[in-house]
Short mmCIF file of C-alpha atoms (C1' of nucleotides) and ligand atoms in Angstrom, two decimals:
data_model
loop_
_atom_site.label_atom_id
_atom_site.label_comp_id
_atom_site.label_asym_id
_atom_site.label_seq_id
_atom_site.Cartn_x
_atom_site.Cartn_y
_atom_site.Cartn_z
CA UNK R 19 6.39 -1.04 -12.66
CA UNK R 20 3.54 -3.55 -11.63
CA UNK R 21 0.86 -2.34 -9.95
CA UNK R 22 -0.83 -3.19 -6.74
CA UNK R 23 -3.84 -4.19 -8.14
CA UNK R 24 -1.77 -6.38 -10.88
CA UNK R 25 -0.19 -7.97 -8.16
CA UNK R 26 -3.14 -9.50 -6.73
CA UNK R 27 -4.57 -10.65 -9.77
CA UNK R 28 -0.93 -12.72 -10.29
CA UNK R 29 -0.94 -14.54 -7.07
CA UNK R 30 -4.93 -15.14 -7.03
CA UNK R 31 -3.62 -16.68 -10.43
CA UNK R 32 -0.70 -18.47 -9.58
CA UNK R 33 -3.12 -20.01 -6.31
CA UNK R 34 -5.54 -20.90 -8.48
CA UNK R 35 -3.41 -22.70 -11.21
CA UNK R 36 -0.96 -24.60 -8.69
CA UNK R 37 -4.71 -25.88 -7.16
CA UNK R 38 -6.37 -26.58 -10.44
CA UNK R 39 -3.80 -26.73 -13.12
CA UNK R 40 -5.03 -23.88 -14.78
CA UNK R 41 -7.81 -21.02 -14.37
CA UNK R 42 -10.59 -19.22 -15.99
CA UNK R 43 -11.98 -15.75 -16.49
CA UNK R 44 -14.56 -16.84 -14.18
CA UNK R 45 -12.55 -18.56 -11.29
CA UNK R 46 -10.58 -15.17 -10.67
CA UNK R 47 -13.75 -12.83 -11.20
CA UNK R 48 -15.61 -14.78 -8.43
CA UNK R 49 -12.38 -14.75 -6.12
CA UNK R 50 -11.19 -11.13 -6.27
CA UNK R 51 -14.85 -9.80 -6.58
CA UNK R 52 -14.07 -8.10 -10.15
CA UNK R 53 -16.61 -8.70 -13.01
CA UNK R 54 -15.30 -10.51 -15.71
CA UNK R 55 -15.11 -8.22 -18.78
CA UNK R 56 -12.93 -6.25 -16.01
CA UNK R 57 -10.59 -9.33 -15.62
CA UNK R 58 -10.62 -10.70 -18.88
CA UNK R 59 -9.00 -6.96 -20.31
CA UNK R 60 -6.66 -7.21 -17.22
CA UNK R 61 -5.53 -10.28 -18.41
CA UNK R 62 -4.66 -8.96 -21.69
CA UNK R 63 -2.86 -6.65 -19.98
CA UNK R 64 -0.80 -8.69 -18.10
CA UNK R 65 0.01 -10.43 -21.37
CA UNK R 66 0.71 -7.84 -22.67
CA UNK R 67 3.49 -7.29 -19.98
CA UNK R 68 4.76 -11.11 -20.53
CA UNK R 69 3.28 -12.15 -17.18
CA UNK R 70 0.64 -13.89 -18.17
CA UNK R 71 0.10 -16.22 -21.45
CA UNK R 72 -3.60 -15.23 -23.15
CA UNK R 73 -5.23 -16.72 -25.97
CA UNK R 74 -9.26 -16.07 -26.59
CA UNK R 75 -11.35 -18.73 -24.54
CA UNK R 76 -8.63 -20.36 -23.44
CA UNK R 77 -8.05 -21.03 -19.94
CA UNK R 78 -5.37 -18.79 -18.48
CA UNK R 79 -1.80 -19.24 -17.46
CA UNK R 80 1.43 -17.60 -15.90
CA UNK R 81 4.25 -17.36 -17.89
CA UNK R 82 7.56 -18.46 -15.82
CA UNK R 83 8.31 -14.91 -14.86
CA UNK R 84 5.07 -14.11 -13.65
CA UNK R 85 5.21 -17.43 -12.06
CA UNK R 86 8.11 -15.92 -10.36
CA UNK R 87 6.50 -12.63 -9.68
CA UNK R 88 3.58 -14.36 -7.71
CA UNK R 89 5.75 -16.82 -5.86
CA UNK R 90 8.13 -13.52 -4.36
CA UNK R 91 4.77 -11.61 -3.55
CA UNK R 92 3.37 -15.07 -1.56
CA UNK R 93 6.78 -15.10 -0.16
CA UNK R 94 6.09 -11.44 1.15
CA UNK R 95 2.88 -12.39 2.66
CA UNK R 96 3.79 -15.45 4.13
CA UNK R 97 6.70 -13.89 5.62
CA UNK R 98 4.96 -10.97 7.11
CA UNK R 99 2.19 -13.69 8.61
CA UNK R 100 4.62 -15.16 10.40
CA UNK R 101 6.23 -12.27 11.86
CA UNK R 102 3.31 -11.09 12.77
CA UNK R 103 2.13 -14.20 14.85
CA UNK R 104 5.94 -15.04 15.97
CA UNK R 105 7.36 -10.89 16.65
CA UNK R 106 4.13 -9.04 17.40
CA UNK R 107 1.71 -11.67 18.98
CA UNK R 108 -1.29 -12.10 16.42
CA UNK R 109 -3.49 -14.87 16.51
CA UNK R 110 -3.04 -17.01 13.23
CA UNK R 111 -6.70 -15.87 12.42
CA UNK R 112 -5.56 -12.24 12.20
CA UNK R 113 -2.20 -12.35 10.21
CA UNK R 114 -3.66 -13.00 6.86
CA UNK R 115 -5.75 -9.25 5.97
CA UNK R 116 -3.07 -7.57 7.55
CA UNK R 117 -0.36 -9.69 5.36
CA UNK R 118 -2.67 -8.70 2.51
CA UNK R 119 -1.96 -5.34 2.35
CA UNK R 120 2.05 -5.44 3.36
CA UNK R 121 2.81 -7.53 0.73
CA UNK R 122 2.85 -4.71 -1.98
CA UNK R 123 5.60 -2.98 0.38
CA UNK R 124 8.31 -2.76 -1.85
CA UNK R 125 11.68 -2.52 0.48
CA UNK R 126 13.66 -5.21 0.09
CA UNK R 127 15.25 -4.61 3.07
CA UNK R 128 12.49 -4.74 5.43
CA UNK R 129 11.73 -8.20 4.48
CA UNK R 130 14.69 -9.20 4.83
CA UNK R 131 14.74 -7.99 8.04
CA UNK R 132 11.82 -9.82 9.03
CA UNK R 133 13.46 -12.86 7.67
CA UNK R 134 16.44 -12.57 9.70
CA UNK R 135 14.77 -11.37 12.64
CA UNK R 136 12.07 -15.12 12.58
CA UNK R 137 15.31 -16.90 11.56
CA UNK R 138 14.91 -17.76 7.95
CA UNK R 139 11.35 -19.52 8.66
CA UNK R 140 10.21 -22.34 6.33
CA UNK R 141 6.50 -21.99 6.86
CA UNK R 142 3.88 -19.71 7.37
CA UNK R 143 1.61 -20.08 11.04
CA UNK R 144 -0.82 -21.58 8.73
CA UNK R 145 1.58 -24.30 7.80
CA UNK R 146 2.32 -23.25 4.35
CA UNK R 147 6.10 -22.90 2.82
CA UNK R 148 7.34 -19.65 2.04
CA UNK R 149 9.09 -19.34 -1.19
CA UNK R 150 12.95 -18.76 -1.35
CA UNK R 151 14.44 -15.46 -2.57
CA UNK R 152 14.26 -16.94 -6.33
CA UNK R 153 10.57 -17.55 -5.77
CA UNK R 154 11.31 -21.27 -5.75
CA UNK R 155 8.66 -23.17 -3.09
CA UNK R 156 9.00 -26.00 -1.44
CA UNK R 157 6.24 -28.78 -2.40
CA UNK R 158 5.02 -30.61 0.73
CA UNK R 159 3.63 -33.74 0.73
CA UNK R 160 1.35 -33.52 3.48
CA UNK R 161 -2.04 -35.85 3.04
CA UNK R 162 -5.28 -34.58 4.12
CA UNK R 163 -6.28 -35.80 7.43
CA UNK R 164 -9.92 -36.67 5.74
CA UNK R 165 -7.32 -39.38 3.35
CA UNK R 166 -6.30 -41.01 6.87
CA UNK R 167 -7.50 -44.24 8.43
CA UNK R 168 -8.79 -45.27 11.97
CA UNK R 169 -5.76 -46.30 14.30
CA UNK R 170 -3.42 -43.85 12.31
CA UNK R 171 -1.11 -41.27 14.23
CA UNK R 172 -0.57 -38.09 12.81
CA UNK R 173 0.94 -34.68 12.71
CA UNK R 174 -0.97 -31.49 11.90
CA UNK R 175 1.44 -29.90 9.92
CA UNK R 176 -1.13 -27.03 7.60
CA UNK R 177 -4.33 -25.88 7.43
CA UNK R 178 -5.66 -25.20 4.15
CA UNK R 179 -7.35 -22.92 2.74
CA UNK R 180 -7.51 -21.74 5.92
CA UNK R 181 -10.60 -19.04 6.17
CA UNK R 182 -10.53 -16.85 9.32
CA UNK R 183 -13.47 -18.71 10.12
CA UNK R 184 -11.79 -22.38 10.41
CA UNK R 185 -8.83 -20.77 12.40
CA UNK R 186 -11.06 -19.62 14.85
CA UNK R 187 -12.70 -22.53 14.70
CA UNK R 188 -9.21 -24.61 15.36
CA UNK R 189 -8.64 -22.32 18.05
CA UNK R 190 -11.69 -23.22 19.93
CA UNK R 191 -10.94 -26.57 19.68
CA UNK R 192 -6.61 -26.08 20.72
CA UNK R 193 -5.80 -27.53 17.57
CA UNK R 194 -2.85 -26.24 16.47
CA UNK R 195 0.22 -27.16 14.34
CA UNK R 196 2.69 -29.91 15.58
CA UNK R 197 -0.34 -31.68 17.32
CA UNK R 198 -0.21 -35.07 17.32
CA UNK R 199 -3.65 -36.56 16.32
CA UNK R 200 -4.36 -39.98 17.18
CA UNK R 201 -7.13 -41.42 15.25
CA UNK R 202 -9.61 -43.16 16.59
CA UNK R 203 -12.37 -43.56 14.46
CA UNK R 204 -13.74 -42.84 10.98
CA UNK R 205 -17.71 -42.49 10.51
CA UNK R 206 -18.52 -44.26 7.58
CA UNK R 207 -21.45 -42.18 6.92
CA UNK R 208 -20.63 -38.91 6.86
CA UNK R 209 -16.79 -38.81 7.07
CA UNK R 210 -16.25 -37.46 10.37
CA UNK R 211 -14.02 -38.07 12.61
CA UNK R 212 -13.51 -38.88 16.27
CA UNK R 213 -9.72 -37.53 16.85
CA UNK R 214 -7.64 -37.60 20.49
CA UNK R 215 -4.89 -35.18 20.88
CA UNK R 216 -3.29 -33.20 23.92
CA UNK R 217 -5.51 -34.48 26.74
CA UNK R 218 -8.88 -34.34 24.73
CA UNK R 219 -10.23 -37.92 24.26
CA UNK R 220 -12.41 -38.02 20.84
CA UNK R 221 -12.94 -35.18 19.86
CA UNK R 222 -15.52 -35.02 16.83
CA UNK R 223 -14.22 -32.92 13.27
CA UNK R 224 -16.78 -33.33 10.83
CA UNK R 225 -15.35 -34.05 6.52
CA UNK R 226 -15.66 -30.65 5.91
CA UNK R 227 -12.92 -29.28 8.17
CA UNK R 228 -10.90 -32.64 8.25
CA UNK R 229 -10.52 -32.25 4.22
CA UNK R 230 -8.25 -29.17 5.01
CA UNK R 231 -5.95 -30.37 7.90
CA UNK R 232 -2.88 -31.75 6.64
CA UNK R 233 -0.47 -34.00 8.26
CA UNK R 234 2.19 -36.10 8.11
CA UNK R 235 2.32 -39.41 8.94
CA UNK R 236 3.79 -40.26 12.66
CA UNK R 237 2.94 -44.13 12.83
CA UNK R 238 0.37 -46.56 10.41
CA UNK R 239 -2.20 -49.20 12.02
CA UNK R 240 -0.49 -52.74 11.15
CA UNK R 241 -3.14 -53.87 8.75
CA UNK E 3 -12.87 5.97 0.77
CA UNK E 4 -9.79 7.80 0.98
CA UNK E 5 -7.33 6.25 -1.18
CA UNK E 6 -3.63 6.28 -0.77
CA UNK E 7 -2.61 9.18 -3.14
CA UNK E 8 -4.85 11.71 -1.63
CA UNK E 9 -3.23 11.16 1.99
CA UNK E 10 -0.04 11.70 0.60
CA UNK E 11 -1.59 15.30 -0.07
CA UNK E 12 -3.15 15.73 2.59
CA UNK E 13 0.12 14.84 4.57
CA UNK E 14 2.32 17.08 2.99
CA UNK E 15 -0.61 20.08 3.34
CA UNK E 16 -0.27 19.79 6.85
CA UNK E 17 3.68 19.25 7.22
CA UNK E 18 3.45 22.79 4.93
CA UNK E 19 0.63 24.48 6.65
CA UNK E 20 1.82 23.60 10.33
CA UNK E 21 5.70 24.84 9.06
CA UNK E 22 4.61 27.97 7.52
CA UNK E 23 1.12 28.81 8.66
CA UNK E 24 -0.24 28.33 5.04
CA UNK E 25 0.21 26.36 1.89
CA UNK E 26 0.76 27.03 -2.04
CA UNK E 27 -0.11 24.54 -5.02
CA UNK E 28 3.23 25.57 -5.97
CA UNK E 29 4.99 24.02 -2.98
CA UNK E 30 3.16 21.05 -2.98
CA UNK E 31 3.82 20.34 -6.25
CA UNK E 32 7.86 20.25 -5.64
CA UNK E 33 7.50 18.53 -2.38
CA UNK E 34 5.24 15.98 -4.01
CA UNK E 35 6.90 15.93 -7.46
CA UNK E 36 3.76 16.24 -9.28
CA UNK E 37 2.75 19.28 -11.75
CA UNK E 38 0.85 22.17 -10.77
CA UNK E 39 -2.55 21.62 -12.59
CA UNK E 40 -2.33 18.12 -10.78
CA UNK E 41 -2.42 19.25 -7.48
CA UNK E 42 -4.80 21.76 -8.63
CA UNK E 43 -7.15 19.55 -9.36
CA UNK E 44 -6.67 17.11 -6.33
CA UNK E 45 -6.79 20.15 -4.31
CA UNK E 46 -10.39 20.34 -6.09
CA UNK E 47 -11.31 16.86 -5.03
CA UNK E 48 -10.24 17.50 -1.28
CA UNK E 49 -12.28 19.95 -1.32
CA UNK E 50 -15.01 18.48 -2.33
CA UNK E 51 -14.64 15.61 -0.05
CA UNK E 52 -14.49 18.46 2.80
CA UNK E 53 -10.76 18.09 3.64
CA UNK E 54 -9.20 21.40 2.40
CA UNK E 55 -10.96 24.61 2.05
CA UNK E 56 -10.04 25.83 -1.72
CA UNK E 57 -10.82 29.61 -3.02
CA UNK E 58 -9.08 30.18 -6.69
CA UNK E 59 -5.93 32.06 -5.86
CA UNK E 60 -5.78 31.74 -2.13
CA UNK E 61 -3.47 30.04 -0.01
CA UNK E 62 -4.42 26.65 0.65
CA UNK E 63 -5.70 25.57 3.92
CA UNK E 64 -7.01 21.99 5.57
CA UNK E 65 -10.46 21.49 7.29
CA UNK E 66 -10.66 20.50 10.63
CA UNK E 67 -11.21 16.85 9.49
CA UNK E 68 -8.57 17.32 7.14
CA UNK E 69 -6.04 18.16 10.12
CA UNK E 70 -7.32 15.00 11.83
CA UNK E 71 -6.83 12.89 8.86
CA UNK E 72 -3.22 13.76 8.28
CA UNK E 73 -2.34 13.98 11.75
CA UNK E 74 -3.60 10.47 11.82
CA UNK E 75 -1.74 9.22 8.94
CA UNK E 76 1.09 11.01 10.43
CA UNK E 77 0.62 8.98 13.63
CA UNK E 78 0.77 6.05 11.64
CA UNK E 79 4.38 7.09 10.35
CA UNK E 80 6.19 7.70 13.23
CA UNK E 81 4.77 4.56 15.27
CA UNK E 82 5.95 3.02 12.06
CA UNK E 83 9.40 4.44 12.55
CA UNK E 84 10.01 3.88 15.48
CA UNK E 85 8.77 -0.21 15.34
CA UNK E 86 11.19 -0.23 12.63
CA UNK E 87 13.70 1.67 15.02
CA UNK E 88 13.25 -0.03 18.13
CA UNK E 89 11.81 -3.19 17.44
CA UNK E 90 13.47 -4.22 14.32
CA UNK E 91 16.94 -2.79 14.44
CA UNK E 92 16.74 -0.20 11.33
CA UNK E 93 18.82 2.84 11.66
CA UNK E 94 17.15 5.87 12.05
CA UNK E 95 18.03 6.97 8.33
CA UNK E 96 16.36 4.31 6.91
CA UNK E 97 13.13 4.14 8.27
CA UNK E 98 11.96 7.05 6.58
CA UNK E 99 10.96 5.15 3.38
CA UNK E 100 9.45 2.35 4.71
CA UNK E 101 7.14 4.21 6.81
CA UNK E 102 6.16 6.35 3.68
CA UNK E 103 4.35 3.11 2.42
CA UNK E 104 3.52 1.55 5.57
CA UNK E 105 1.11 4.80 6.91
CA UNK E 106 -1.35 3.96 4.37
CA UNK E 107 -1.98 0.07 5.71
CA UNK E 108 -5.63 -0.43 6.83
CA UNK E 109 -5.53 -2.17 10.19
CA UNK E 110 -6.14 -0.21 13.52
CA UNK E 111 -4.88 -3.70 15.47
CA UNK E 112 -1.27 -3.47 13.23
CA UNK E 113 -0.76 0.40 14.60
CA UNK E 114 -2.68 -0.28 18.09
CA UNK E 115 -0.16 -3.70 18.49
CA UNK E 116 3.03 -1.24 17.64
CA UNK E 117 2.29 0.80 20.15
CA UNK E 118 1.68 -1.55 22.82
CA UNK E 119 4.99 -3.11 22.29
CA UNK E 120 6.74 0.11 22.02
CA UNK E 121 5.25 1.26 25.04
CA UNK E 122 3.43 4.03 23.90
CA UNK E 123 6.08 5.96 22.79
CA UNK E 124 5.84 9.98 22.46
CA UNK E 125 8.22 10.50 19.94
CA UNK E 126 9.90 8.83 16.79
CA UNK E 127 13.70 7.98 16.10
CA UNK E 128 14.19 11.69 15.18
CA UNK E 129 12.90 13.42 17.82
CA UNK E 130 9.25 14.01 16.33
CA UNK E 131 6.09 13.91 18.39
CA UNK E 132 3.83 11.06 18.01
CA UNK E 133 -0.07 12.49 17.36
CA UNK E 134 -2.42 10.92 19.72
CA UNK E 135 -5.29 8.51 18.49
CA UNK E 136 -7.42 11.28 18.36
CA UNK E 137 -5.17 12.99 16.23
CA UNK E 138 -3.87 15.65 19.21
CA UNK E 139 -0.14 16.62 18.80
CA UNK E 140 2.11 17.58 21.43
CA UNK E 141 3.58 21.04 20.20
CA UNK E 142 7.44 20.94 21.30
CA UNK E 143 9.12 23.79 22.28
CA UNK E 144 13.07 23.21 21.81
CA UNK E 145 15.59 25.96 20.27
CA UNK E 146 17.29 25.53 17.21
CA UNK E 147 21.30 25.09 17.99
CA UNK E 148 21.76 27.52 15.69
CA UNK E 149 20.15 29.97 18.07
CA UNK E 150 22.27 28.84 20.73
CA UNK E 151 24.92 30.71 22.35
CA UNK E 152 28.69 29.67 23.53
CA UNK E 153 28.79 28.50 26.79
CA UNK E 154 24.84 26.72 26.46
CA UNK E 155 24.45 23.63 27.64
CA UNK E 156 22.03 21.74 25.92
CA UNK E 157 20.09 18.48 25.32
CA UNK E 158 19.88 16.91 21.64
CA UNK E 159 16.39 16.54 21.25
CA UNK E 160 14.95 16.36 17.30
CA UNK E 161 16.38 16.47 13.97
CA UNK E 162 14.15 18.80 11.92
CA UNK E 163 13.70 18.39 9.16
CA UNK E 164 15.75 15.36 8.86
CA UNK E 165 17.18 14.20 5.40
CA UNK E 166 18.61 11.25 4.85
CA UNK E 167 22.10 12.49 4.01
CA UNK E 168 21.82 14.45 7.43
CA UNK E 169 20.79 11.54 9.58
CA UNK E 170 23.64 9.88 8.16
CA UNK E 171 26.45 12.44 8.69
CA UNK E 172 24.70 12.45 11.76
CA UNK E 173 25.38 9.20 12.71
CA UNK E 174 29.09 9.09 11.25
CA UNK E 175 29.88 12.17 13.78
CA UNK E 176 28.10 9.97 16.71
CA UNK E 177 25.62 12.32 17.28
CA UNK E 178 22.67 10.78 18.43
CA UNK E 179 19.46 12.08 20.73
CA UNK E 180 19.59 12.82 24.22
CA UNK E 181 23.55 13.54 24.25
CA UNK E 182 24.59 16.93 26.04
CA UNK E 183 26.16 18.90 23.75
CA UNK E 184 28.34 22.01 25.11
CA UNK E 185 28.54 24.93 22.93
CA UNK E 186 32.59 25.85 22.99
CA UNK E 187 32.43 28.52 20.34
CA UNK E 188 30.13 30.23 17.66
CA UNK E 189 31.65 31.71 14.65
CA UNK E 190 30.50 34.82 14.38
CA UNK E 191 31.61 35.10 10.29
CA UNK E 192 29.39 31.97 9.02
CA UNK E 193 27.24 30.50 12.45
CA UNK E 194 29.28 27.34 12.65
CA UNK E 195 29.45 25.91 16.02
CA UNK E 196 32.23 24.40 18.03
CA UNK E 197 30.74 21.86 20.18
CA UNK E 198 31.73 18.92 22.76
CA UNK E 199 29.56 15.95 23.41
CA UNK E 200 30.39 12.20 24.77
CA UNK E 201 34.32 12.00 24.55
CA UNK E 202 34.35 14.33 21.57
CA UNK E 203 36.28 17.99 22.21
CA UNK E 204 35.38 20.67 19.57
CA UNK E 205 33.48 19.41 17.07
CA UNK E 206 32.74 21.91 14.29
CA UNK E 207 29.38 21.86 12.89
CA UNK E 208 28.48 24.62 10.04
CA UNK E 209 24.99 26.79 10.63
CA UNK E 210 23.07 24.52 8.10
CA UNK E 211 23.25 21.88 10.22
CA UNK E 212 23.26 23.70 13.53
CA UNK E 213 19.75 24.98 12.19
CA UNK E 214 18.26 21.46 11.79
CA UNK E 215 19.20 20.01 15.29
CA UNK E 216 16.70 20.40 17.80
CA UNK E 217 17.70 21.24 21.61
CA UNK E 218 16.06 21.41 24.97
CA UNK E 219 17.84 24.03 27.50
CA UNK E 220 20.02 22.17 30.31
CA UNK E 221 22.13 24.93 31.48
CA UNK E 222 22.71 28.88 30.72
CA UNK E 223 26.26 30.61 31.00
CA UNK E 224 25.41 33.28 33.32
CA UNK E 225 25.83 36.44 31.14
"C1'" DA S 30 -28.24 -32.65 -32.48
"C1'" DC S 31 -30.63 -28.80 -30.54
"C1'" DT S 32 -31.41 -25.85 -26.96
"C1'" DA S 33 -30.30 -23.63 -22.76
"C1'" DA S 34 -26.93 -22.21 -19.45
"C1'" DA S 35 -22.55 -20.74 -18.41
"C1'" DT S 36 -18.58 -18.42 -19.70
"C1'" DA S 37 -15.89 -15.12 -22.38
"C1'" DT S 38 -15.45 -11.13 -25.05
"C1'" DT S 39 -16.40 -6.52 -26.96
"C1'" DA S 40 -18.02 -1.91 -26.70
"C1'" DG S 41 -18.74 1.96 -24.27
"C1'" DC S 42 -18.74 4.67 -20.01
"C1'" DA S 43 -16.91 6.62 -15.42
"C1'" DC S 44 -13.61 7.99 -12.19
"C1'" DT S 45 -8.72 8.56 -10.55
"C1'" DG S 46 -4.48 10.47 -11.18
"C1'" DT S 47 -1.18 11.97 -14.13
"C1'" DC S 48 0.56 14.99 -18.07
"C1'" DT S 49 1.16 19.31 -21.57
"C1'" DA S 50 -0.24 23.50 -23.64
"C1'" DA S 51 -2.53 27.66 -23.31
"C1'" DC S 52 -4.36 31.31 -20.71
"C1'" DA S 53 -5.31 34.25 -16.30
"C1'" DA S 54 -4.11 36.37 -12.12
"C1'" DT S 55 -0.93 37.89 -8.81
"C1'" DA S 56 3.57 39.30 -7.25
"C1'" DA S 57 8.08 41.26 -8.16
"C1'" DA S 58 11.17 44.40 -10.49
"C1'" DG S 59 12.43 48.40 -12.58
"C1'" DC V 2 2.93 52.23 -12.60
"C1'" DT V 3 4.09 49.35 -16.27
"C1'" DT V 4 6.44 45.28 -17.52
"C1'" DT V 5 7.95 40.83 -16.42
"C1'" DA V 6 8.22 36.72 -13.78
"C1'" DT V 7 5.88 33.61 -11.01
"C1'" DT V 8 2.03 31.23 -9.75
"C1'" DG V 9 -2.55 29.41 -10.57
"C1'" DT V 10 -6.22 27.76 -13.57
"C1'" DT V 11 -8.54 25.67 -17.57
"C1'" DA V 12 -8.82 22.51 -21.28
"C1'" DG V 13 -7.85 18.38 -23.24
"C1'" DA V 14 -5.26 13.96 -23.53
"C1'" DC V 15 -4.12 9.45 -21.72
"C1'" DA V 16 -3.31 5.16 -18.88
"C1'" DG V 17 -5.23 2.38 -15.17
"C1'" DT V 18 -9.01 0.07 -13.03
"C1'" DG V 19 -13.52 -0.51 -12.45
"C1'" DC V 20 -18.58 -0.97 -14.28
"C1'" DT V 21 -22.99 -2.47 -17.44
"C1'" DA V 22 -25.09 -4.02 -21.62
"C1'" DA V 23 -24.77 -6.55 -25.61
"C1'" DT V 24 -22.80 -10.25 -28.18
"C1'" DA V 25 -20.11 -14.48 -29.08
"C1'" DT V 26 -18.48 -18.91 -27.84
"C1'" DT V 27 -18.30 -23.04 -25.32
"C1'" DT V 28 -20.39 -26.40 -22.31
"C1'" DA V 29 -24.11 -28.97 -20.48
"C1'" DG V 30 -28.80 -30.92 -20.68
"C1'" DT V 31 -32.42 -33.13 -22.95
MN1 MN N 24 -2.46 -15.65 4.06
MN1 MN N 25 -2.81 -8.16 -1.53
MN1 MN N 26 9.51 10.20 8.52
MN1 MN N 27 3.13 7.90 2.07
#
DNA sequence: ACTAAATATTAGCACTGTCTAACAATAAAG
DNA sequence: CTTTATTGTTAGACAGTGCTAATATTTAGT
């Protein structure tokens, strides 16, 4: 009843409205490589179907169930990502093209299965929630590690957006989720870091890739 | 470049072509569910595309790089089936439909990671040959139990072509591959067989099934 | 406030994959 | 060997998903 193709038009939606508030013609053209007159009658479409709520030059919204349509696709994909890394032994940098694709699989029962079989997972090898079976997702409060202080111990908890290109990157430097990160000082200049974790004594992260680690807080500098 | 519809043709081609040495637009419009001037047309477009040799009015026949497509695709299926089998705990009627979606994911690792962990397998849960990554399949030689004789001893091999509603009466009578069947008695009125397996004693089993079980040889009652 | 740039929309076209209706060819039956 | 039934083909329609070119609207710059 909804297509493939519509499919990924909701949940670059829904990812793009959850970041932003709302999108644009524009924002989803430029993500899923579509021209715009193609997504603009796609949109209609989709309102058409009560997905999506469309008014001319207006910037573009989910209705709740296509809200809830996105969230149970993302749930899909997240879940397959992490069966993938936990069952079959992917890296984290190789889950997500793969996930991609095997989140239009419609069988109920083999998600499920994958569900049961990783134990009801919370998050994705990336760090991100997965949805319940209502499509309801867990908001987490993480802060960006660029947001943290010198002397602050933290927790790498996510990575995002994580491109293929940062997880490999993260690999390289055995970063990887549950770390704890101990601060040690913040370049006032540029923003970068100089980070100890494991047995690696300042290790330098520039802004760029510190803005999309998040973590938790373990333990504040007395100030 | 060759989208997911047209390997559904080109799948069912072969299954036809390889069963019966050739192929009708008829047939592959039942097995496919999809009118006549539909495949007609597609069978057009394979053609073009140099995956099926087409002549108005002749019977229907695959290319060399057509066979290699759909034996690939088919490869794809039963690795698929038997992940789902072995590695994930479905029952061998119900993998069937999963792997109908799953064959048309594009990701070498995925298929080349399922068959590592299965081992490289040879065959799927019904008894099927596996192609080769080339695209080579193994040509099996059993008998049908139908052509079986009393007194036969014989190995449970492949369920061809297996239906859902047969795998599962299959399962409720605990027959499952690699069991030795004995052949008690053949009714000589309608072809049902009278057979004893595991700590079953005369099991009756009408010709329609009998023709759909696979067998390898194990013993001959000396005639 | 006016102009230029960016964004959005409309119109029109192409290709895929499906259908129905009408017609043609082949195969089956008598 | 005709007639009939089955199978195959052609023609034309339509929905889905993409495009380009032209136009309209909104936003940003001066
Ligand atoms: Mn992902
Ligand atoms: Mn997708
Ligand atoms: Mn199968
Ligand atoms: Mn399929």
């Amino acid at each position: 009843m909804i297509s493939q193709t519509e499919e990924n038009y909701l949940k670059v939606l829904y990812n793009l409205t959850s970041l932003k508030g709302e999108a644009s013609v524009n924002e989803i053209s430029k993500q899923l490589d579509i021209k715009m007159p193609t997504v603009n009658s796609m949109m209609k479409r989709l309102a058409e179907k009560g997905l999506v709520v469309y008014e001319s030059y207006k910037p573009l919204k989910l209705t709740a169930e296509g809200k809830k349509r996105a969230t149970l696709i993302i749930r899909k994909h997240r879940l397959t990502e992490m069966y993938l890394f936990e069952k079959m032994g992917f890296g984290w940098d190789e889950v997500h093209h793969i996930a991609e694709q095997i989140e239009h699989i419609q069988a109920p029962e083999f998600f499920l299965k994958m569900d049961e079989l990783l134990g009801f997972p919370k998050v994705d090898p990336h760090g991100s929630p997965i949805p319940d079976t209502d499509g309801k997702i867990a908001t987490d409060s993480y802060l960006k590690l660029s947001d943290c202080k010198a002397g602050d111990i933290v927790t790498f908890m996510a990575v995002q957006p994580s491109s293929e290109e940062l997880l490999k990157f993260l690999t390289n430097r055995k970063l990887s989720l549950g770390l704890e990160l101990k601060i040690k000082q913040v370049e006032p200049f540029d923003g970068s870091m100089s980070i100890s974790y494991r047995n690696k004594e300042n290790e330098t992260l520039s802004n760029k890739v510190c803005e999309k680690l998040l973590v938790s807080e373990t333990r504040r500098k007395n100030s």
